[in-house]
mmCIF file of C-alpha atoms in Angstrom:
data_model
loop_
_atom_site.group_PDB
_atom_site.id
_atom_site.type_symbol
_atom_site.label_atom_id
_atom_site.label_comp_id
_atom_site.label_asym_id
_atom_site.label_seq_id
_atom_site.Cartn_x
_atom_site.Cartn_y
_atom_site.Cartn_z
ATOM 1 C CA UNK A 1 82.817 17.802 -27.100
ATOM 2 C CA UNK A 2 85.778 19.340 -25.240
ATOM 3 C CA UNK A 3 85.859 23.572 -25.975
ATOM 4 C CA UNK A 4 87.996 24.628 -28.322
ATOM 5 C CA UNK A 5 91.739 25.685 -26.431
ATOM 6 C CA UNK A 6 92.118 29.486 -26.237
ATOM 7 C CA UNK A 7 95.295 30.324 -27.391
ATOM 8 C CA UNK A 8 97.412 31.781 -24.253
ATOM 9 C CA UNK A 9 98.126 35.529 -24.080
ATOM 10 C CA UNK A 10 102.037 34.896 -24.208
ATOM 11 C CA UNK A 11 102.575 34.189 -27.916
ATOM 12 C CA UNK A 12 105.530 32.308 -29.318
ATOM 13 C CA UNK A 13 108.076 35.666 -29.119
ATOM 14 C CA UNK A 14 107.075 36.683 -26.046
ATOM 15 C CA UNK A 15 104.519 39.044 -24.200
ATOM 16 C CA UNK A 16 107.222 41.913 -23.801
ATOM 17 C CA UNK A 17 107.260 41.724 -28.103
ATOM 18 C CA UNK A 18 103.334 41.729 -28.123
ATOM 19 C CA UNK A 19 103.121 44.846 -26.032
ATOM 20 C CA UNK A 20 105.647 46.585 -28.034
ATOM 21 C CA UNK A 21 103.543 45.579 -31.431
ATOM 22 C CA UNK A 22 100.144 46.703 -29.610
ATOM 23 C CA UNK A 23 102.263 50.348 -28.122
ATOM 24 C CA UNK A 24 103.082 50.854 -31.493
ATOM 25 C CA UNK A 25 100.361 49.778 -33.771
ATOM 26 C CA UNK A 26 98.272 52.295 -31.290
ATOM 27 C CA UNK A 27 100.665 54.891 -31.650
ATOM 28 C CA UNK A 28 100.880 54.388 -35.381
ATOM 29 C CA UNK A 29 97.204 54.726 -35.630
ATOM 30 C CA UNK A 30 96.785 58.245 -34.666
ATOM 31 C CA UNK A 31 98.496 59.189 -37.441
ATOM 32 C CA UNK A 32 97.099 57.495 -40.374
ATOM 33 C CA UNK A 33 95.427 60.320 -41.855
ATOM 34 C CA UNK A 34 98.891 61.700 -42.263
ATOM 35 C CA UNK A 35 100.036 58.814 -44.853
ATOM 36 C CA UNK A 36 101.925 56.742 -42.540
ATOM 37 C CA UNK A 37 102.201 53.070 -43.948
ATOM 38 C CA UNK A 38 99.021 50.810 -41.952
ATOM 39 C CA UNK A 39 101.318 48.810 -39.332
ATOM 40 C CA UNK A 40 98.498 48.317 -37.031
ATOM 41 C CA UNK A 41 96.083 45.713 -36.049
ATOM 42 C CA UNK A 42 92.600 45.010 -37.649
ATOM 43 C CA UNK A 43 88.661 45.357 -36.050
ATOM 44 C CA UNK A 44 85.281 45.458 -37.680
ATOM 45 C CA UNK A 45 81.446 44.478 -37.211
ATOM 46 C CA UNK A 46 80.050 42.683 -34.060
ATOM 47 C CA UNK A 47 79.162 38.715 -33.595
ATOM 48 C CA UNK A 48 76.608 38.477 -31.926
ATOM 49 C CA UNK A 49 74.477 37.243 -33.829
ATOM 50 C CA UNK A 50 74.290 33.546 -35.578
ATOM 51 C CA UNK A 51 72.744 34.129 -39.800
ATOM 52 C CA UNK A 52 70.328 31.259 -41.171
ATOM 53 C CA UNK A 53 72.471 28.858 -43.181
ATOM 54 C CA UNK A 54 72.555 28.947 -47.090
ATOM 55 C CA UNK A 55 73.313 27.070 -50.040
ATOM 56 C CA UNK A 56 73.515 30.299 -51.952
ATOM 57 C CA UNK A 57 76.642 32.575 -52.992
ATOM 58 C CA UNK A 58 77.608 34.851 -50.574
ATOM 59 C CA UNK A 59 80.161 37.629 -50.865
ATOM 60 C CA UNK A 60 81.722 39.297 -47.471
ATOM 61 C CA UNK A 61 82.369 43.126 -47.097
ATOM 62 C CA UNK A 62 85.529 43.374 -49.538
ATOM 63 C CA UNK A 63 89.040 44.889 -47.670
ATOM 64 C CA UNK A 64 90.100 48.193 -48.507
ATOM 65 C CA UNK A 65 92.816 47.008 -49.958
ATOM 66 C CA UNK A 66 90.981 45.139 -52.698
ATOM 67 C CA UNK A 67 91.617 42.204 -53.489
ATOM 68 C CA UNK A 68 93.126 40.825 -57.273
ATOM 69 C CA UNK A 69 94.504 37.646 -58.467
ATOM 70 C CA UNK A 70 95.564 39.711 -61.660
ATOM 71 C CA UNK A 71 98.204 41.670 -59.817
ATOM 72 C CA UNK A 72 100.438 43.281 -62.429
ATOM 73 C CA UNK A 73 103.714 45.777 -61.906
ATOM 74 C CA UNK A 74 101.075 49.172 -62.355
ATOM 75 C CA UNK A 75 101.191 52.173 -59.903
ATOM 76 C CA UNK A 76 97.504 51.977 -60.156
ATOM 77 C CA UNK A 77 97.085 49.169 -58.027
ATOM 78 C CA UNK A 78 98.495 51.736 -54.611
ATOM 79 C CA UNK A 79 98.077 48.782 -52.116
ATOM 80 C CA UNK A 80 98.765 49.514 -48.373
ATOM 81 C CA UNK A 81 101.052 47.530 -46.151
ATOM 82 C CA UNK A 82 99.835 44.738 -44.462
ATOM 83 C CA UNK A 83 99.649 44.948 -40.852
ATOM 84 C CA UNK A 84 102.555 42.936 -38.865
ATOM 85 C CA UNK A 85 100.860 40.336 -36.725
ATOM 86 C CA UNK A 86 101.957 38.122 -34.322
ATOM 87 C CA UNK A 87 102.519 34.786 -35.548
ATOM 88 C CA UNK A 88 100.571 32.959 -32.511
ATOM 89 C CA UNK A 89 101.303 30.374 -30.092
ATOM 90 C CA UNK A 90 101.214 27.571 -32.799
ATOM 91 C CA UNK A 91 102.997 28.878 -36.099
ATOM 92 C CA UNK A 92 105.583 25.107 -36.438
ATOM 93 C CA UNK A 93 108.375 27.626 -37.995
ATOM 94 C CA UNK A 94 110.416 26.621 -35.236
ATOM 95 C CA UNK A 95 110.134 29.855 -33.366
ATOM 96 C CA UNK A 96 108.066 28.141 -30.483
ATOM 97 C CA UNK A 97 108.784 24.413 -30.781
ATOM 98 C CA UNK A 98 108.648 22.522 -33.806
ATOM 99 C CA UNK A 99 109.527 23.412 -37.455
ATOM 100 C CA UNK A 100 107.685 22.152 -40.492
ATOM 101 C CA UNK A 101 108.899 24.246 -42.668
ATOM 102 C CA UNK A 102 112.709 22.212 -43.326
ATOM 103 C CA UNK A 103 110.641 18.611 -44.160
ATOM 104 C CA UNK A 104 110.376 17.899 -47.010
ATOM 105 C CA UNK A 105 106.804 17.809 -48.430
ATOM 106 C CA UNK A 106 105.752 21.091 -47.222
ATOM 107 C CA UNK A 107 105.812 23.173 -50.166
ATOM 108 C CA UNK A 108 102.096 22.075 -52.035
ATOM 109 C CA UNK A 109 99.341 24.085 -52.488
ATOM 110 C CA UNK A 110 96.738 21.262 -51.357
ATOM 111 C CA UNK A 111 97.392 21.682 -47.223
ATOM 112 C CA UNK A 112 94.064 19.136 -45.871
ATOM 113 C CA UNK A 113 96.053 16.384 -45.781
ATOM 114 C CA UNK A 114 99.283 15.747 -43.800
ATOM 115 C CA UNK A 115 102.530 14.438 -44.672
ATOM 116 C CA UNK A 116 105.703 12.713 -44.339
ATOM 117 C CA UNK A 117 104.760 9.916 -42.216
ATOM 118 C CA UNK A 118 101.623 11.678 -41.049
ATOM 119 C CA UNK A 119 98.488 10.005 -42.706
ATOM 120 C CA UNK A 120 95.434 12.903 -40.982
ATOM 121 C CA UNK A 121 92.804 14.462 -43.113
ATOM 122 C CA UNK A 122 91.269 17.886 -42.090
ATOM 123 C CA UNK A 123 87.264 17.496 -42.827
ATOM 124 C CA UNK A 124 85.592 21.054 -42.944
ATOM 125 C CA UNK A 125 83.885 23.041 -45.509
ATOM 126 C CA UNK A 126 86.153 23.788 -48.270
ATOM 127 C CA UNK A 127 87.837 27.118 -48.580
ATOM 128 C CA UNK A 128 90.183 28.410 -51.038
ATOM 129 C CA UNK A 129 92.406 31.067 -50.262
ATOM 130 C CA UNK A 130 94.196 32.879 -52.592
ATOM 131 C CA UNK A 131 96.489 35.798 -51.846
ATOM 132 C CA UNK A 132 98.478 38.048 -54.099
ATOM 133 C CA UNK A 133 101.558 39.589 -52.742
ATOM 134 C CA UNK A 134 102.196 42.992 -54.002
ATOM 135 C CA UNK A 135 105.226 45.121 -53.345
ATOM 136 C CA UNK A 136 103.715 48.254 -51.495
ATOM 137 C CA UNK A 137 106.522 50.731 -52.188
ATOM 138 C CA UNK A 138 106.202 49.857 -55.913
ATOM 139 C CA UNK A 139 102.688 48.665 -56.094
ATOM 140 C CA UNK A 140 103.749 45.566 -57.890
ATOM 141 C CA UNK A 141 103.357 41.768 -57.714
ATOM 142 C CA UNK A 142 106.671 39.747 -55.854
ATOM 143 C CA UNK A 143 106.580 36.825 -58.300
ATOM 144 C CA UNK A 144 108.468 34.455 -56.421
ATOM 145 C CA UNK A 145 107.649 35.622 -53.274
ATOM 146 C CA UNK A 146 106.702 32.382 -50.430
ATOM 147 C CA UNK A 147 103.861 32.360 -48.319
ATOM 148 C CA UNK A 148 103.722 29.762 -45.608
ATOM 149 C CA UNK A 149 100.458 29.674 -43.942
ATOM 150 C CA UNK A 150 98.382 27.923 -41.434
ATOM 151 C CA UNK A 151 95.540 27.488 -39.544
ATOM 152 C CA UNK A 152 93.244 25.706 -36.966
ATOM 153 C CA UNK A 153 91.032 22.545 -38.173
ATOM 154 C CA UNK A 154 86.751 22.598 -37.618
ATOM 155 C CA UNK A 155 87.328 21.642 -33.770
ATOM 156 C CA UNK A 156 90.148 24.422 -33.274
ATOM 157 C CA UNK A 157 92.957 22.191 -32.948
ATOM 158 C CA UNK A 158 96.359 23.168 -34.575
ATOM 159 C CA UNK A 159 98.381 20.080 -35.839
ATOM 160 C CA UNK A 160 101.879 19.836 -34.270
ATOM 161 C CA UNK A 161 100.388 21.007 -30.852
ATOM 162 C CA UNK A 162 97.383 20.301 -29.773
ATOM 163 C CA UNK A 163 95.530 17.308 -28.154
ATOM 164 C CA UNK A 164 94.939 14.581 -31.118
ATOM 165 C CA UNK A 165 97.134 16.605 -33.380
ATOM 166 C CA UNK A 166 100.213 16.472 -32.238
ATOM 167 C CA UNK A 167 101.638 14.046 -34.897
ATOM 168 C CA UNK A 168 99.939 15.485 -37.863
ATOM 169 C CA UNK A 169 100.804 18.177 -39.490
ATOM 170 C CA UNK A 170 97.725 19.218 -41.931
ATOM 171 C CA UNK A 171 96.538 22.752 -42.906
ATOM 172 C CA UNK A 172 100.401 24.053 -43.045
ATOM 173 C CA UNK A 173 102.120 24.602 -46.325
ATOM 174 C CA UNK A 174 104.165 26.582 -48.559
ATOM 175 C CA UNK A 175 103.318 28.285 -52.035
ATOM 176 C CA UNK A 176 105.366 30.343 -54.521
ATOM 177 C CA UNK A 177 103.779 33.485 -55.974
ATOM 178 C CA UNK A 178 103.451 33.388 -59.667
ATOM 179 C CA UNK A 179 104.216 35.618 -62.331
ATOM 180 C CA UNK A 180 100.974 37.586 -60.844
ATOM 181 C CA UNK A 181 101.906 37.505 -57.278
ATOM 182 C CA UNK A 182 99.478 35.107 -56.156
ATOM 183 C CA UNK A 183 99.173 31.679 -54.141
ATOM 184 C CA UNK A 184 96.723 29.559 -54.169
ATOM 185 C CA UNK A 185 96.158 26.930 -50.753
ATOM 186 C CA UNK A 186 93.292 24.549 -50.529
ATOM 187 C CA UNK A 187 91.963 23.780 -47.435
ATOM 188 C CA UNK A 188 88.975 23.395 -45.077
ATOM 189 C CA UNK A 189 87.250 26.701 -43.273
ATOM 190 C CA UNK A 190 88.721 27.268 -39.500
ATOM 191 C CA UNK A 191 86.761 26.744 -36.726
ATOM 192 C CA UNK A 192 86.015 30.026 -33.938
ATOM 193 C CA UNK A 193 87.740 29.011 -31.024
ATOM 194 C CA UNK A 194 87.403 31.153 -27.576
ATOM 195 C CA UNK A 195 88.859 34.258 -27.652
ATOM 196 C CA UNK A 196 89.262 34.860 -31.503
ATOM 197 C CA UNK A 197 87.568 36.104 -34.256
ATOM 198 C CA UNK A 198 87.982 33.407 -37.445
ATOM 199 C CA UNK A 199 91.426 33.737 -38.515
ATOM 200 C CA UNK A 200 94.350 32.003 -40.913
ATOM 201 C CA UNK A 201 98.225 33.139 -39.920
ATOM 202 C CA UNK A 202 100.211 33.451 -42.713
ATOM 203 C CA UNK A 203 103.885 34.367 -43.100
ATOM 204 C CA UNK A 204 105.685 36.340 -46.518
ATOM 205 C CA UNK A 205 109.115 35.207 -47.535
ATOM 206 C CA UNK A 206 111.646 36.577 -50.342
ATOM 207 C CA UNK A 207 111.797 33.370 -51.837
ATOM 208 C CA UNK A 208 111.069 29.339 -51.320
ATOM 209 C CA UNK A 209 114.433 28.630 -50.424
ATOM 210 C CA UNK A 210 114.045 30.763 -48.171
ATOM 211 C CA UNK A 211 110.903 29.576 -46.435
ATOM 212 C CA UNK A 212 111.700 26.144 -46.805
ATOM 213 C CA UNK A 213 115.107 26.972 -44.575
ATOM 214 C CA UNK A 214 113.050 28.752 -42.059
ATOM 215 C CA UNK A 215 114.844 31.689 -42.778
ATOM 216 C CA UNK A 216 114.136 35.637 -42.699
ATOM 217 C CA UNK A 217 110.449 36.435 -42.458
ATOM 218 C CA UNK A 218 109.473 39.565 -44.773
ATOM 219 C CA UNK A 219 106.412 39.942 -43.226
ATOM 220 C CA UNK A 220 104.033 37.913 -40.781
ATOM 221 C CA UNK A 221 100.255 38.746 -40.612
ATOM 222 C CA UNK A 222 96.513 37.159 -40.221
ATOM 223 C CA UNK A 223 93.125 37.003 -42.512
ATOM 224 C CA UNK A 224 90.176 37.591 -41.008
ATOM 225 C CA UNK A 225 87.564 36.031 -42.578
ATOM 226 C CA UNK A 226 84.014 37.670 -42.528
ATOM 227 C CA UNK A 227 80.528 37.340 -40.199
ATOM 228 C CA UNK A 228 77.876 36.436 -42.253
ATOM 229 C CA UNK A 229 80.233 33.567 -44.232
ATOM 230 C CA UNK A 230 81.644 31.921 -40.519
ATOM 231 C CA UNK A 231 78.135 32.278 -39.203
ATOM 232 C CA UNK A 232 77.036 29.782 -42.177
ATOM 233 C CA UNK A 233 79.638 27.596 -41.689
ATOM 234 C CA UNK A 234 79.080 27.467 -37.945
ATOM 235 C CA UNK A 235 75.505 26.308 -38.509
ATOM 236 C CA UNK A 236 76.710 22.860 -40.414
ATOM 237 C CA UNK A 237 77.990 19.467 -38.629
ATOM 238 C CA UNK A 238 81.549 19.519 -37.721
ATOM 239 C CA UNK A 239 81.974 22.824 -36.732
ATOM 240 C CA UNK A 240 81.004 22.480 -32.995
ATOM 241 C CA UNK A 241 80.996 24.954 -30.295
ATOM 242 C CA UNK A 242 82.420 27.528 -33.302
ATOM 243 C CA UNK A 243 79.437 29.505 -33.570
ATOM 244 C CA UNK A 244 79.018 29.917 -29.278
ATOM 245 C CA UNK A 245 82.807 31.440 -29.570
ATOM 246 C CA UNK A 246 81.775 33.478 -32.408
ATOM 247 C CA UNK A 247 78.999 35.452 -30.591
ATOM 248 C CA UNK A 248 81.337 36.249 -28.200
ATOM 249 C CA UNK A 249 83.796 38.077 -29.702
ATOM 250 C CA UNK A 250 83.840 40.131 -32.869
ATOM 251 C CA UNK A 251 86.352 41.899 -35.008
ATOM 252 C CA UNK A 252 86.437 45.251 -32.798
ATOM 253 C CA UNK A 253 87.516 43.537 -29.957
ATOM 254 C CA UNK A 254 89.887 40.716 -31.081
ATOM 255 C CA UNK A 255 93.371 41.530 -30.053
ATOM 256 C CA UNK A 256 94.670 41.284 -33.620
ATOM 257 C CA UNK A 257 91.959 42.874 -35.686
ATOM 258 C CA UNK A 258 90.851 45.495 -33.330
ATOM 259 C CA UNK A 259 92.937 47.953 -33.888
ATOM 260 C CA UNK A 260 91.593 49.320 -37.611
ATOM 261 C CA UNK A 261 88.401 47.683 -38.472
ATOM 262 C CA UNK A 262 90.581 45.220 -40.070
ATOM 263 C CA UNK A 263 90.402 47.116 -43.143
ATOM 264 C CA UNK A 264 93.605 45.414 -44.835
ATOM 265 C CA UNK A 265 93.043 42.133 -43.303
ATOM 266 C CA UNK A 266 89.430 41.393 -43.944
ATOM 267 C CA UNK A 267 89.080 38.655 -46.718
ATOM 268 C CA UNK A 268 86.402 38.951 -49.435
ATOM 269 C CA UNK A 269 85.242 35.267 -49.842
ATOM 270 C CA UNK A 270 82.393 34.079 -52.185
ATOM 271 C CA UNK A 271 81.049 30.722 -52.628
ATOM 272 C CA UNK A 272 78.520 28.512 -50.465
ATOM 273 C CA UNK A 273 78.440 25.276 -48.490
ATOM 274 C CA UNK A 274 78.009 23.034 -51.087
ATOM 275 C CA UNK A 275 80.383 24.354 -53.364
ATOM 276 C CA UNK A 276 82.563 25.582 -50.821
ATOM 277 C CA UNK A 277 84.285 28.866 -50.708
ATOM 278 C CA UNK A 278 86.994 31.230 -51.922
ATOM 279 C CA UNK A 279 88.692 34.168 -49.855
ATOM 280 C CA UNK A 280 91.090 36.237 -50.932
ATOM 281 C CA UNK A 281 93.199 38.972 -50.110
ATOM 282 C CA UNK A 282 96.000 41.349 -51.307
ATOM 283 C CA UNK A 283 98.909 41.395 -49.287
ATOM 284 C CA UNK A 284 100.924 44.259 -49.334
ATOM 285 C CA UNK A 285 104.786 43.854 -47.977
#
């Protein structure tokens, strides 16, 4: 089987915009302790290591900024800022080639299957994500709020761009936050491709409307999903090559997680192979 494609360094807006995000999400850093709002990237444990499957439940190292689907309008819930990401070479919102976000279709919550004219399935391991999007000035949920988000399938391929994949467009699609903030997508676990630790790209919009116009982004960011979990995954059929590109990188050293530890990024995901799994994550704009 052909490696996964490492992303190139130049992402979709540019290598001079990714060196201003990584000056200042470094600069940024150095003064967290002060109370500035978390703008920078994300890091954690090592990979070098490959865990013995299981058919069991197993829970990852929950973020920092913990993670809710009951997100209400209550001070208590003091969730941090998401870090802005870059959206990647691949993101199909028409800021690096196509646009998927103006068909019609694109707003569901089941994203494994593409469609329009596009007849692909994604096979994988299920995974459920489910993010609630919180206000972080007010600590409370957006209800109405848009997430588009989107991935790479079990070989690493992104539909729209690469090899195979070109004319499908699975594992995209738009959700509207409820009256609790969250959004719930349906999908397959991503595949480790060279270069990054397991990731999903997501971006935050005000509203559907807007989304679906590929209008103003509120904020654009990345889940990382956790070792042990991906190592599990990586030891099943389908998922080849993942786990060699997973013991080669880790969270510390990815370029978009290895900034913080990814301490607001970092998914807590439960479930099993069988069953499949479910990460969340609170997303604070």
């Amino acid at each position: 089987m052909t490696p996964p494609t490492q992303p190139p360094p130049n992402h979709d807006r540019g290598l001079e915009y990714d060196l201003a995000t990584l000056h200042r999400r470094r600069f940024l850093g150095l003064f967290t302790a002060a109370g500035l709002a978390a703008v920078a990237g994300c890091s954690a444990d090592d990979s070098t290591t490959t865990s013995t499957p299981s058919t069991t439940a197993t829970s990852a190292t929950p973020s920092t900024s913990t993670s809710t689907s009951t997100a209400t309008t209550d001070a208590s819930l003091d969730v941090d800022e998401i870090p802005q990401e870059t959206g990647g070479p691949y993101p199909g919102d028409g800021s690096n080639g196509p646009n998927v976000l103006t068909q019609s279709g694109i707003v569901r919550s089941d994203i494994t299957k593409s469609f329009g004219s596009a007849s692909g399935v994604a096979a994988g391991v299920p995974l459920t994500v489910e993010l609630t999007v919180v206000d972080a000035d007010q600590d409370k949920a957006l209800e109405g709020a848009a997430v588009y988000l989107w991935h790479c399938d079990a070989q690493g391929r992104y539909s729209l761009y690469s090899d195979g994949v070109t004319n499908e467009n699975y594992l995209r699609g738009v959700q509207a936050a409820d009256g609790s903030g969250k959004v719930t997508f349906t999908t397959i676990f991503p595949a480790a491709y060279m270069g990054r630790w397991p990731h999903i790209h997501f971006e935050v919009y005000a509203s559907t409307a807007e989304a679906t116009n590929a209008g103003q982004i509120t904020r654009t960011s990345q889940l990382a999903l956790p070792k042990d979990v991906c190592s599990t995954v990586y030891a099943t059929d389908g998922y080849d090559g993942s786990a060699q590109n997973l013991s080669q990188t880790s969270l510390e050293n990815d370029n978009v997680f290895g900034d913080d530890d990814g301490v607001h990024q970092l998914a807590t995901v439960t479930g099993d192979v069988s069953g499949g799994y479910v990460a969340t994550l609170t997303v604070g704009v």
